[in-house]
mmCIF file of C-alpha atoms in Angstrom:
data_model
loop_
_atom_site.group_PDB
_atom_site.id
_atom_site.type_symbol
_atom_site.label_atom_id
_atom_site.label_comp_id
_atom_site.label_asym_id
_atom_site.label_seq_id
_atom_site.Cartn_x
_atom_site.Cartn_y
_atom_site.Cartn_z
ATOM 1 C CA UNK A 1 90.314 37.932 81.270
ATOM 2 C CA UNK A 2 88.277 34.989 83.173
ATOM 3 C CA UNK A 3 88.461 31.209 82.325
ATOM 4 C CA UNK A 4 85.918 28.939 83.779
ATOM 5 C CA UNK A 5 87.239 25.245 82.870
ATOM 6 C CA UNK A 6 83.848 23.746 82.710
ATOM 7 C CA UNK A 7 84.147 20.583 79.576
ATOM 8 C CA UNK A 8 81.181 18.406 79.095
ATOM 9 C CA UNK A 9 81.222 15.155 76.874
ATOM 10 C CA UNK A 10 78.882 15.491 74.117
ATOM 11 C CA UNK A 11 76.659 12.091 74.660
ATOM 12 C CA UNK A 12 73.048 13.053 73.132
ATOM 13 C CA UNK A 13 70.966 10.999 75.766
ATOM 14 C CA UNK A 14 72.075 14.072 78.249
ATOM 15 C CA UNK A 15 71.691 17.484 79.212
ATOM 16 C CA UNK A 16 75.187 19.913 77.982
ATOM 17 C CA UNK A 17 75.949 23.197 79.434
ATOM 18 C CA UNK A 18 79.115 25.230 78.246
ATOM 19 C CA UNK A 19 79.827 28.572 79.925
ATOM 20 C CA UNK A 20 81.780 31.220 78.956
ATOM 21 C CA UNK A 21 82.494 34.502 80.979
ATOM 22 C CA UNK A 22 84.309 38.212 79.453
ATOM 23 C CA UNK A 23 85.318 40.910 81.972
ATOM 24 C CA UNK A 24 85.673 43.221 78.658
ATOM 25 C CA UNK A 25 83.656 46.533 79.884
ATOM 26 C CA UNK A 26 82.197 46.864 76.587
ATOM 27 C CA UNK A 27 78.771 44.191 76.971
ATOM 28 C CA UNK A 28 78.665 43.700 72.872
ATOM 29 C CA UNK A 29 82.261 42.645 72.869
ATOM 30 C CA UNK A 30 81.737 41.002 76.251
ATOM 31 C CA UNK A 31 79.261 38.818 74.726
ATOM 32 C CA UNK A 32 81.291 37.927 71.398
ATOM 33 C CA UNK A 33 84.133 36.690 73.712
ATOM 34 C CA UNK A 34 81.987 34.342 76.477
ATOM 35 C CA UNK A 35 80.076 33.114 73.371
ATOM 36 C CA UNK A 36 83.317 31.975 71.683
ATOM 37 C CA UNK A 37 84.853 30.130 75.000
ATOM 38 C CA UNK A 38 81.152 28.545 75.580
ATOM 39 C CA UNK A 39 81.275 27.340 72.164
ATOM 40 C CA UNK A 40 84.571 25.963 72.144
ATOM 41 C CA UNK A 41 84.236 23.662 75.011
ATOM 42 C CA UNK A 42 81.419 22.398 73.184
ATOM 43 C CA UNK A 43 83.081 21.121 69.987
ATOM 44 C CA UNK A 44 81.306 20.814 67.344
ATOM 45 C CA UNK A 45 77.849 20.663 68.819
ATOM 46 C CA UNK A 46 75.037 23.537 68.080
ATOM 47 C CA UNK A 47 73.417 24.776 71.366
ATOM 48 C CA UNK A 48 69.935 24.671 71.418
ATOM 49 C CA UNK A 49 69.995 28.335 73.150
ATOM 50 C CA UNK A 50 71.987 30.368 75.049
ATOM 51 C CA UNK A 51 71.373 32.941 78.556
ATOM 52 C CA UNK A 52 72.873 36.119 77.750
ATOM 53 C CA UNK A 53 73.256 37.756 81.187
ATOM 54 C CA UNK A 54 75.722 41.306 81.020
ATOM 55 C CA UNK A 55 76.670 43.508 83.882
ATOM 56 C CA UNK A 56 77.438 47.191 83.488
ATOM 57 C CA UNK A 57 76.486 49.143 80.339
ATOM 58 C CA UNK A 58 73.157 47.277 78.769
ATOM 59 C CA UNK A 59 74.497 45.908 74.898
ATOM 60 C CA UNK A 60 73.134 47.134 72.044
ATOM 61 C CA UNK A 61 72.559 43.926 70.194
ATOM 62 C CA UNK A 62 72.986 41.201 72.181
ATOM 63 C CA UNK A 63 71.213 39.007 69.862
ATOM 64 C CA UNK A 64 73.225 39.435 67.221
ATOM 65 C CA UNK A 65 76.433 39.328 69.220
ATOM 66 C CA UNK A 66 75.415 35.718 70.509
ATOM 67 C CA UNK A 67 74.713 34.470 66.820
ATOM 68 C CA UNK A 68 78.180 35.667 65.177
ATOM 69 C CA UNK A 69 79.189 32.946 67.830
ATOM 70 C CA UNK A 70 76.890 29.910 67.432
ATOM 71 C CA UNK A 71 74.348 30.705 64.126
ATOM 72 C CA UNK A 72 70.784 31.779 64.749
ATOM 73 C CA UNK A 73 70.173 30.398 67.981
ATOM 74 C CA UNK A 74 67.409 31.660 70.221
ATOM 75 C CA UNK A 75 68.618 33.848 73.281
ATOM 76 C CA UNK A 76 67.285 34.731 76.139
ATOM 77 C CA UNK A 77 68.655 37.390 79.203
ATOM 78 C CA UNK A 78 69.053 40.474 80.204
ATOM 79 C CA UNK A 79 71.867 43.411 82.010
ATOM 80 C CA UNK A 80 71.801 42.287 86.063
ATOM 81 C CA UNK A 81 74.204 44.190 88.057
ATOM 82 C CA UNK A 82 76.817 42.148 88.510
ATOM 83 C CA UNK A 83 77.670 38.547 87.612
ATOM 84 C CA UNK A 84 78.936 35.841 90.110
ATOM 85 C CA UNK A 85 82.010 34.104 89.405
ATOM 86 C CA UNK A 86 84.139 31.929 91.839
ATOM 87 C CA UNK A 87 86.420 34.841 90.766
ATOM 88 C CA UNK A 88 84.112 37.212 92.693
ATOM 89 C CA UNK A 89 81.227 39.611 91.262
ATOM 90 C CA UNK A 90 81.759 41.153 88.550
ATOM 91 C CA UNK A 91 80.837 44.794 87.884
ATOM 92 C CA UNK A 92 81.450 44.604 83.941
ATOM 93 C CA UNK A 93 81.271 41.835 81.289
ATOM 94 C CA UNK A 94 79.198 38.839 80.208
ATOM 95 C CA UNK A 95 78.102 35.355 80.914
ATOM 96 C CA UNK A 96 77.042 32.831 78.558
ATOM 97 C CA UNK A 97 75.578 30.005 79.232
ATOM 98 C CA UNK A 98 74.986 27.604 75.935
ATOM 99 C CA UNK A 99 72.512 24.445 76.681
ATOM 100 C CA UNK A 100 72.068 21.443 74.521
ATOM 101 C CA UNK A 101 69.444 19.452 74.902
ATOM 102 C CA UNK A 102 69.384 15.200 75.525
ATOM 103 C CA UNK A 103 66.857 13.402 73.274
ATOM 104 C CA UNK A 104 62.789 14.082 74.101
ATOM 105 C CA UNK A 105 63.506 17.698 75.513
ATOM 106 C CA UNK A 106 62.308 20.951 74.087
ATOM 107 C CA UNK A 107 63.083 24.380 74.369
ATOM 108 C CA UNK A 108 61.051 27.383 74.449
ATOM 109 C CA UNK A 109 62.229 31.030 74.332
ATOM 110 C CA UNK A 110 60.312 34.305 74.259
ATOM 111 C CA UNK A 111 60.958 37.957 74.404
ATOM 112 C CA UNK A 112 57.285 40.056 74.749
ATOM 113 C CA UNK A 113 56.026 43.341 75.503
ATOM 114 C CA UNK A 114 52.750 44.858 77.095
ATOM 115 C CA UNK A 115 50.928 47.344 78.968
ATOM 116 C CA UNK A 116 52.699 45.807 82.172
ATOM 117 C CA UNK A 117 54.578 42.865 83.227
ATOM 118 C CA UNK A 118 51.338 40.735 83.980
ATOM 119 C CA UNK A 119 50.625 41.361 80.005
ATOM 120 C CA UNK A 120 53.857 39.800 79.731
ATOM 121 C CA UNK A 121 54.377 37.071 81.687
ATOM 122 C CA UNK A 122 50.918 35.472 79.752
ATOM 123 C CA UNK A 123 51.792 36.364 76.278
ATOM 124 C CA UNK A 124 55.615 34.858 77.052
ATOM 125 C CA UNK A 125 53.651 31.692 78.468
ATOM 126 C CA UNK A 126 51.271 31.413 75.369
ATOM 127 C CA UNK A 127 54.003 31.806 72.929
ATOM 128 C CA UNK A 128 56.059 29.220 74.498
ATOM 129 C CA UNK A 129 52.761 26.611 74.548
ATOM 130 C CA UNK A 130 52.378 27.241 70.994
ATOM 131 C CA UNK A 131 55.320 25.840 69.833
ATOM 132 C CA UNK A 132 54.810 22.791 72.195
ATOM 133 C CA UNK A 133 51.763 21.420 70.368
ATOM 134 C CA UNK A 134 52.721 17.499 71.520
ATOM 135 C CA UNK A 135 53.132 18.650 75.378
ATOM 136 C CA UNK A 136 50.609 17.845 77.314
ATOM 137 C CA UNK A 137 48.738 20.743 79.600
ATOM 138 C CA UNK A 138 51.197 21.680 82.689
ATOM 139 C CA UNK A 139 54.509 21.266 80.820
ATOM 140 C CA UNK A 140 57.177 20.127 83.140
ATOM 141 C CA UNK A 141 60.739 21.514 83.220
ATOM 142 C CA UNK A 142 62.706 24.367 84.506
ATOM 143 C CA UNK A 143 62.313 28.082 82.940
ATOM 144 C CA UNK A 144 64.952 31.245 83.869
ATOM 145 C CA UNK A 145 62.918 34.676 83.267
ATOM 146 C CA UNK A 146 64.326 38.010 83.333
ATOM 147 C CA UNK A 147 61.961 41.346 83.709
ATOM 148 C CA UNK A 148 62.102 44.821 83.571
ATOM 149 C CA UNK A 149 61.284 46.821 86.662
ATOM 150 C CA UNK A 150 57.264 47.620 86.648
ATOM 151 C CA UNK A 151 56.874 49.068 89.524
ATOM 152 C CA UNK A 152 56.000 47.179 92.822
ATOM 153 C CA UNK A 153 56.557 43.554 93.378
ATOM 154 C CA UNK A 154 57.710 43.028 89.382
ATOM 155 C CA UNK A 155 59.073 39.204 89.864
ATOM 156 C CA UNK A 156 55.745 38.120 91.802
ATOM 157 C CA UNK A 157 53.591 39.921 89.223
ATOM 158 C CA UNK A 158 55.225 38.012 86.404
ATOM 159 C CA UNK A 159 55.343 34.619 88.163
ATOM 160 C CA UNK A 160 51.587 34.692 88.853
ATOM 161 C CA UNK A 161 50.363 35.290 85.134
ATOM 162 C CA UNK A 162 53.182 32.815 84.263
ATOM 163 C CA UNK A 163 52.138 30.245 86.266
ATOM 164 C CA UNK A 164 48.541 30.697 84.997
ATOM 165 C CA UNK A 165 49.096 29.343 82.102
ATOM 166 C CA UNK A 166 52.436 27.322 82.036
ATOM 167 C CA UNK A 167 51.177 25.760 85.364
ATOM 168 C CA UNK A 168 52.932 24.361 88.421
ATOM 169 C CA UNK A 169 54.817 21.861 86.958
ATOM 170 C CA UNK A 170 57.579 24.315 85.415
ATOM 171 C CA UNK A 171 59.976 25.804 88.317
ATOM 172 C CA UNK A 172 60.581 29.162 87.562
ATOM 173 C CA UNK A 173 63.170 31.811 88.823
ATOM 174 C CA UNK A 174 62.667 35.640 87.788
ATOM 175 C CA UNK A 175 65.362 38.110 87.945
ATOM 176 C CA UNK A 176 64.355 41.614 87.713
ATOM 177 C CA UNK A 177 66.933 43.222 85.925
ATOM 178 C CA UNK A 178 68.626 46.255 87.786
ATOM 179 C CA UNK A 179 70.259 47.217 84.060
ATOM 180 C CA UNK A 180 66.395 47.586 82.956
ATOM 181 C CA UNK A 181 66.875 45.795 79.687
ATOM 182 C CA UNK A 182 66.089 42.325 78.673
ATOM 183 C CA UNK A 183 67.493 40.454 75.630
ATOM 184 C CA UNK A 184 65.545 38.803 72.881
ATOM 185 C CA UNK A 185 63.837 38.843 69.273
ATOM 186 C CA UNK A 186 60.308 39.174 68.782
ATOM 187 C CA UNK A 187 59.952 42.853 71.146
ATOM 188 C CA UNK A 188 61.993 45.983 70.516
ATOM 189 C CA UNK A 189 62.099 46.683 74.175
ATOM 190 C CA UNK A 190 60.912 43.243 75.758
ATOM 191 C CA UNK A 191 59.494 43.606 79.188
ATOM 192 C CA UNK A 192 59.807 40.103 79.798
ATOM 193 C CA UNK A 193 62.570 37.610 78.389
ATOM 194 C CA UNK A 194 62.372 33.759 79.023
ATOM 195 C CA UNK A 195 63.989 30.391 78.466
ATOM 196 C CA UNK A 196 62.596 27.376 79.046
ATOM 197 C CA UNK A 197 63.383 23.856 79.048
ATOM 198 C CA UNK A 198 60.616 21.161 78.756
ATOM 199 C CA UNK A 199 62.084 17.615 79.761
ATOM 200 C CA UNK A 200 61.994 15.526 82.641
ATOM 201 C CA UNK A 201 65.336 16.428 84.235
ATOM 202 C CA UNK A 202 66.248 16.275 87.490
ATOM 203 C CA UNK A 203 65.713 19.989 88.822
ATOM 204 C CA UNK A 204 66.480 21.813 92.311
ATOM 205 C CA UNK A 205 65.352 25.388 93.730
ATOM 206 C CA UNK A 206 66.685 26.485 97.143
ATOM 207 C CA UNK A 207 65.673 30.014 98.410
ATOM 208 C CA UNK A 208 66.460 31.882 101.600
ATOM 209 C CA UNK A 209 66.198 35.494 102.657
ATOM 210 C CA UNK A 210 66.973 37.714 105.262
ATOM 211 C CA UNK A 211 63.443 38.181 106.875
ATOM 212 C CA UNK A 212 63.900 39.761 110.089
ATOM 213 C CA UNK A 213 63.274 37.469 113.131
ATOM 214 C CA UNK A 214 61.474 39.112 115.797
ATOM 215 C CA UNK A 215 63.119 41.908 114.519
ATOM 216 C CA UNK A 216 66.311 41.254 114.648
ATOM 217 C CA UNK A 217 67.677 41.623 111.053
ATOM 218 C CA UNK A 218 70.301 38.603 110.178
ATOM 219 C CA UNK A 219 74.063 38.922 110.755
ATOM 220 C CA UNK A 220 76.365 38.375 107.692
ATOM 221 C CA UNK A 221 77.427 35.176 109.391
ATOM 222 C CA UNK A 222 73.493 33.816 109.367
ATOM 223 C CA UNK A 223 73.102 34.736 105.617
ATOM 224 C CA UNK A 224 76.157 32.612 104.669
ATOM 225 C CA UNK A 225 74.580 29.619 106.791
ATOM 226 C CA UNK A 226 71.420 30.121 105.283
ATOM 227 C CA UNK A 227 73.001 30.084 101.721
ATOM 228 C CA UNK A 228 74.871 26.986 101.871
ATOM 229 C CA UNK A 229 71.089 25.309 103.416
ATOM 230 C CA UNK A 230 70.160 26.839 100.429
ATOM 231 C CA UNK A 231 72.343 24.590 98.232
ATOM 232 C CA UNK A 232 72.260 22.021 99.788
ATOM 233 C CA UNK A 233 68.683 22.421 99.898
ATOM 234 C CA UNK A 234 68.927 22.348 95.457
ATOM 235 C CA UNK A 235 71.521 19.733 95.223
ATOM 236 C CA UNK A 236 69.407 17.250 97.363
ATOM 237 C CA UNK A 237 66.700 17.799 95.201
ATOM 238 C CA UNK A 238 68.868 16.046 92.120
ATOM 239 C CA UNK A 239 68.168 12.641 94.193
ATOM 240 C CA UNK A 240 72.214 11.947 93.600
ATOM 241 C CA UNK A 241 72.837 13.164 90.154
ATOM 242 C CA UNK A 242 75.773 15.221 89.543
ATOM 243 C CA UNK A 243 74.629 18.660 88.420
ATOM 244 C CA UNK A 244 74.943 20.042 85.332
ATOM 245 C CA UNK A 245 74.110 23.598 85.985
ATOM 246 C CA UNK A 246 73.751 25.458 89.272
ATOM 247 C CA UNK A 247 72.985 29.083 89.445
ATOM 248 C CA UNK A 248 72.916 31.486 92.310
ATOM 249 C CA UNK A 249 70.899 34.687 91.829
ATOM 250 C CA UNK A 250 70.293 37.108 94.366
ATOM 251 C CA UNK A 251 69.308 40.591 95.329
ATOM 252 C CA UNK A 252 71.188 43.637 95.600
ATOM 253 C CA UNK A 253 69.569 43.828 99.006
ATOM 254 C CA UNK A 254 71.510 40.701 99.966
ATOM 255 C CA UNK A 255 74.950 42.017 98.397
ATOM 256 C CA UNK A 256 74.209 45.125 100.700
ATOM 257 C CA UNK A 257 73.920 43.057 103.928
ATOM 258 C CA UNK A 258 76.341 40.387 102.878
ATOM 259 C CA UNK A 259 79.279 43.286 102.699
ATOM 260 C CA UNK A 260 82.469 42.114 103.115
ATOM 261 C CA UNK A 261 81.306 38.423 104.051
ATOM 262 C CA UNK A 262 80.285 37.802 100.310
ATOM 263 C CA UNK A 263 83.407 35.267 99.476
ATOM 264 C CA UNK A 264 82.545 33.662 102.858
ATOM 265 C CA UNK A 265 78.766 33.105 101.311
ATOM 266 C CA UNK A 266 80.019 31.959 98.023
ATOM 267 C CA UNK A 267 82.644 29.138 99.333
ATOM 268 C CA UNK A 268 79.877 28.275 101.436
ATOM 269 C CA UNK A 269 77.721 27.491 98.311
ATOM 270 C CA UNK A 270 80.770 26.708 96.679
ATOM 271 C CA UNK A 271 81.684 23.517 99.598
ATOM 272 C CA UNK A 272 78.278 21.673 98.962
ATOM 273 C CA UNK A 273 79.753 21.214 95.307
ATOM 274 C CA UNK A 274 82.323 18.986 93.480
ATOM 275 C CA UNK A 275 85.146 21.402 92.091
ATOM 276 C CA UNK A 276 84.693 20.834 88.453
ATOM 277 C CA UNK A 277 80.355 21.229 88.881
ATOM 278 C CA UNK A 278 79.737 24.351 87.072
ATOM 279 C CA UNK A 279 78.702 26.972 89.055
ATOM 280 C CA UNK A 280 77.852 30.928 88.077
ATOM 281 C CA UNK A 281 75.283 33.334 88.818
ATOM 282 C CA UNK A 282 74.366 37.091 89.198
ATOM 283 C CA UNK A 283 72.570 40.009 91.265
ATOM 284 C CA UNK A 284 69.345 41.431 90.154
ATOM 285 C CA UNK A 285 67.470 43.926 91.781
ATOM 286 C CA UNK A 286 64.595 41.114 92.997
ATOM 287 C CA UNK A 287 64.630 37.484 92.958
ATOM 288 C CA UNK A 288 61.960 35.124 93.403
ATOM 289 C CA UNK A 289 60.568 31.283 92.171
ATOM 290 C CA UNK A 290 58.545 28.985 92.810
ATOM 291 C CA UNK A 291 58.399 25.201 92.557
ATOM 292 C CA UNK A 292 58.970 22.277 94.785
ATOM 293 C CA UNK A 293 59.058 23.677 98.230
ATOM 294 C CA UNK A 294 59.310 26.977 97.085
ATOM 295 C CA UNK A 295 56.661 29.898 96.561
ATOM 296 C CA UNK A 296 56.808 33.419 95.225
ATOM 297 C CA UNK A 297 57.238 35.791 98.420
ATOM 298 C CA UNK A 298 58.217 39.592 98.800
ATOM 299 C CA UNK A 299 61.099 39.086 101.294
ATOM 300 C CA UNK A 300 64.387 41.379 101.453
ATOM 301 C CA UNK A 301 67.847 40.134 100.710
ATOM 302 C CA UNK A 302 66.575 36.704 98.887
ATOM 303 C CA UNK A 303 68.810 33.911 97.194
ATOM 304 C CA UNK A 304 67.802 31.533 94.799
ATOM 305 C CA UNK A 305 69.792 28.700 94.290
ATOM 306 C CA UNK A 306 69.140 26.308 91.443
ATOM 307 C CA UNK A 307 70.133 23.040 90.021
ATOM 308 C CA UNK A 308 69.984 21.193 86.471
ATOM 309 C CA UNK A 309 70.833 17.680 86.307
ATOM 310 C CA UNK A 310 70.140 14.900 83.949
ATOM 311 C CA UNK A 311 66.955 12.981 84.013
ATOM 312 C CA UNK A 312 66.205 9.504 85.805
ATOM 313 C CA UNK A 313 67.238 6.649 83.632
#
């Protein structure tokens, strides 16, 4: 069993995040035990959604597993292949991540289906519009996506019909999901999930790859470097408020080339950060975002790092 000791005081002018993490190899059961840890270190409070993220076997419902935890909550997620823990990745189990809003914010979840991911990415956007009546055009906020393979360059194909509509105001990381399934109501096989959160936190993306440099492809010992510019890169983005969140996502590609050096990249992440700052994360089969300083590219072995603090006072 894993135990992440992440408590946050519930005071409602604030962003909360409670995580929970299960190693159990069955992803149902997984999810019914991170849910229940996540909710206890919340108390008594009702998240306003939760990121389901499994690794290993895809659940069957994890929906419904979520909401024998918390009540009919809206979920978002999907089966990566593995999950990032300052345990070390994690072949099996789930993550949990529960988020309640601070006063004036608004979620916005949606699971769709269509002919392709592009299909998807717009009907997600217009969905999550819809219920935003009182937003004004080019919402601003932070939004996780997670998206089936589609063939070619999936994550820039569903950032670009995203971003058509949602605008460039709302930083946006897509994982495509190695596990091929994404969680949600509203599609019986979603192609697309995505949570969003509209509010004017304080938000940071850092991204770096392993793009070859004159050829030369990048030495385990350069990736680590370039993933602790990465968070540092995030965290300096928060303009000196603590974080409430951070997530690292990144490619299989990059947990190929990283090898053995992986623990090295993670305490190097790990070092730009307070000990108690929760921080989790997982391996998709792409990565990619874009928002301040950062734009949608195809590059191999990519890392997204980003941050969720609260809003200027």
């Amino acid at each position: 069993m894993l135990d992440i000791d992440i408590t946050q005081a519930q005071i409602s002018s604030r962003l909360e995040v409670s995580i929970g993490v299960s190693e159990d190899s069955d992803p149902d059961v997984a999810i019914g035990e991170a849910a229940g840890r996540a909710s206890q270190r919340l108390g008594s409070g009702t998240p306003d959604f939760a990121l389901v993220v499994t690794a290993g076997s895809a659940a069957r419902d994890a929906v419904g597993a979520a909401r024998e935890i918390f009540g009919s909550i809206s979920v978002a997620g999907g089966a990566a292949t593995a999950l990032l823990t300052d345990h070390g990745p994690m072949g099996e189990g789930a993550l949990v991540i529960c988020v309640v809003n601070a006063d004036g914010a608004a979620s916005g979840l949606a699971a769709t289906t269509g002919r392709d991911l592009h299909e998807a990415g717009q009907a997600a956007a217009r969905l999550i519009l819809a219920g935003w009546p009182f937003r004004a055009r080019y919402p601003r906020g932070m939004a996780f996506a997670f998206a089936r393979p589609d063939g070619g360059d999936a994550a820039q194909t569903f950032l670009a019909s995203w971003r058509d509509f949602m605008g460039p105001k709302m930083r946006t990381v897509c994982t495509v999901l190695g596990g091929a399934a994404a969680y949600g109501r509203g599609a019986t096989a979603p192609l697309a999930s995505v949570a969003c959160i509209e509010a004017p936190y304080t938000s940071g993306i850092g991204y770096t790859d392993a793009t070859p440099t004159d050829g030369v492809i990048p030495t385990p010992e350069t990736l680590v470097h370039g993933a602790s510019d990465a968070m540092l890169t995030a965290v300096k983005r928060l303009e000196g408020r603590p974080p409430r969140l951070v997530l690292a996502i990144e490619s299989e590609d990059r947990q190929r080339m990283l090898g053995s050096a992986f623990p090295q990249e993670w305490a190097a992440m790990r070092g730009a950060l307070d000990e108690r700052t929760p921080c989790v994360g997982w391996v998709g089969s792409q990565v990619a975002a874009y928002g301040r300083g950062v734009q949608p590219t195809t590059s191999p072995g990519a890392l997204v790092v980003v941050t969720l603090g609260d809003a200027p006072r």
